Amino acid sequence: MADYETPKLLADVPVVVVPNIKPGAMSHSSPYVAKPDHNIPLGFPGELVENWQEAAIAKMGDILQKYRSIQVYLDSCVKCGACTDKCHYFLGTADPKNMPVARQDLLRKVYRRYYTFAGKYFPKLVGATDLTKEVLDDWYSYYHQCSECRRCSVYCPYGIDTAEISMAAREILDSIGYGQKYCNEIIAKVHKIGNNLGLPGPALEATLEDLEDDIKTDTGVDVKLPVDQEGADILLITPSADFFAEPHIDGLIGYAKVFHAAGLSWTLSSYASEAANFSMFIGSYDNMKRQAERIRKAALELGVKRIMVGECGHAWRAAYSFWNTLAGVGHGAADDDKYARMLQKQLDPRFPVPQHICESTYDLIQQGAIKLDKSANDHRRVTFHDSCNVARASRMGDMPGGQFIIPREVIKAACNNFFDMAPETIHEGTFCCGGGGGLLTDDLMEVRVKGALPRMQALKYVVDEHKVDTLAAICAICKTQFAKVLPYYDFPMHMILSVHQLVGDAVILGSND
Amino acid sequence: MSFLTVTYAVLFYAATAILIGGLAYKISVYARTPAPLKIPTTPAPTTTSGVVMRMGREVIFFESLFKSSKWTWLFGWMFHISLALVLIRHLRYFTEPVWFWVSWLQPFGKYAGFFMVLGLLGLWSRRVLVDRVRYISAPSDHLILALLVGIGITGLSMKFVAHTDIVSLKAFVLGLMYFDWQPLPADFNLLLHLLLVAVLMIIFPVSKLLHAPGVFFSPTRNQVDNPRETRHLAPWAAPLDSSSAE
């Protein structure tokens, strides 16, 4: 790993300056390769197969037939350049292969060579190339410098989504045994144990009991964190980071306090103890379905009426956008869809399934079912980071854009001092934390630090302008990433916290015990 | 019938067949390929009529491009709108009598040619001057611009510099349409203009010009945001359910 310097933040501007391109600036960056132990449980070859070239090209053909997005996106790009200055990794590294169109072209030039008339007969003219080992290694390097945040897709005139391309490329890489260790190791843990941390049921129970004691010590109230409670109304699926460390765990305490204050019946599941679905990052439909089906199974066994999801960005995308498709966790199945009907008939039709914890808390606040004392957060000056998968790949509430309104309304109900970052850096234009999409691993630290630059620049602006000292987020990856990279930019590590920590600190606990 | 007329007649029949056949094939591929997951870029409309509006804004006003790059939007939009007017204007060579609204748009179409070329030159200059856009440009990206500029300039020169025999040209075009071939005026500008147009028609289905049908099939733009309300399932994914159902 080359030595690198943390980019410098500018004074008095919320957005970074677009750099001149520096070819090859990040070509040395690539994550640890998955080993057979990580690959085989996911149904992938243990290591790089001998006929990898042939197999990769065949897999590409298979994906082209299964995914309209890939077929259309590989054909439609006109190289207009609109996306070239939109990726946080490009802005932070200046490597031109981190421009969305150039990242896509790594795959597109091979697609053209093997699957289009122009590329077969006039490769030089249209920039088509053979799939060589060099190209394959470029794929491995640069498709692991994409956090699948979809910022480019907002700005593309055809909606071309590099996240889809990166997922397809990783799916091809996995199919030839050339996958990434970080993601595949974690997915294997979920298949075996049920969560990313590999935390077994008894350890989870012990953790939750400790938390109950902590809350009791802090507040004097018996707030429960139930697990595997059959007949509970709500099944809460949350990222396992919430069971593990600061600042996540204070968010979990916040959920528990809200449920307690509102008198709701809820439970966690030790079998489905993970909201994250890293299989999405590697574009594996099969593994994504296998992970999602744990939620379906837990919901059926516990007999719950509602399914709720804790603070996690890509998990909310997987839950909101995909769970219904993957595992029938949602409403509106066809009459002859026995698989989905099985769970659906058990669910309360008055509530969306799945429901985001912020949607629920927002509703409870609106209904007056919980009361918040804003002054409890008067020592904080808060800004909010829109997590990319929540902002650009999902929704909250009934109307488009509810994902921007609801978390902010929840924050504003819990504290008096709230300041948004600059408009071009939030909502659908939000900048990724730099650690999403399966990049939250120490072997990718350089790209994580540099990729955080645009967000850090926007943060610095509100820190300078409004003396903001707290960065609230609703994503486990964002929280972990920020805790790690904030100090690189001379911000205190502890300024990142969960939205539900703010809520938890402000909520007035009733006597529902 | 002169060799020239026969050559151009055959060329245009072939170009038309390739354009229509090629596009029909590509569109059928796009239409047949399922989109297994709900992936609209959000915030997205929650109704079908909302999606029609979103697509309309995208196709008519280039909404997303406007958000991303004002220069590219300006040149790109100028080019496409002008091209649309120019194409409408050309309908007068294919219709007899000429439709009233085509006549009405003539004066606009006449000058749109200048804006079309101007827009193209603007786009081309970005491709050369902006290092990021230069990096992503393949030879074909420059050649397509050259082709379109060539079509524009030869067309404009016939209108504003050296008039061609419009009456004979129209007779030739109508003759092609009704399979009653008429002689093509042997005017250099016209022959070059028509040749470049035929080349454009031929490369259309095998080039990035596929963005024209492609945009309508883009799942991030054409999907309704309702995954919690309706179960969305691709035909190839449906059997996976039964194999794992308890």
XYZ file of N, CA and C in Angstrom, chain B residues 19 117 218:
9
model
N -31.875 0.338 -40.311
C -32.315 1.185 -39.198
C -33.543 0.597 -38.510
N -25.915 22.796 -35.517
C -24.469 22.718 -35.715
C -23.727 23.383 -34.546
N -34.891 2.454 -19.291
C -34.009 2.556 -18.136
C -34.790 2.333 -16.838
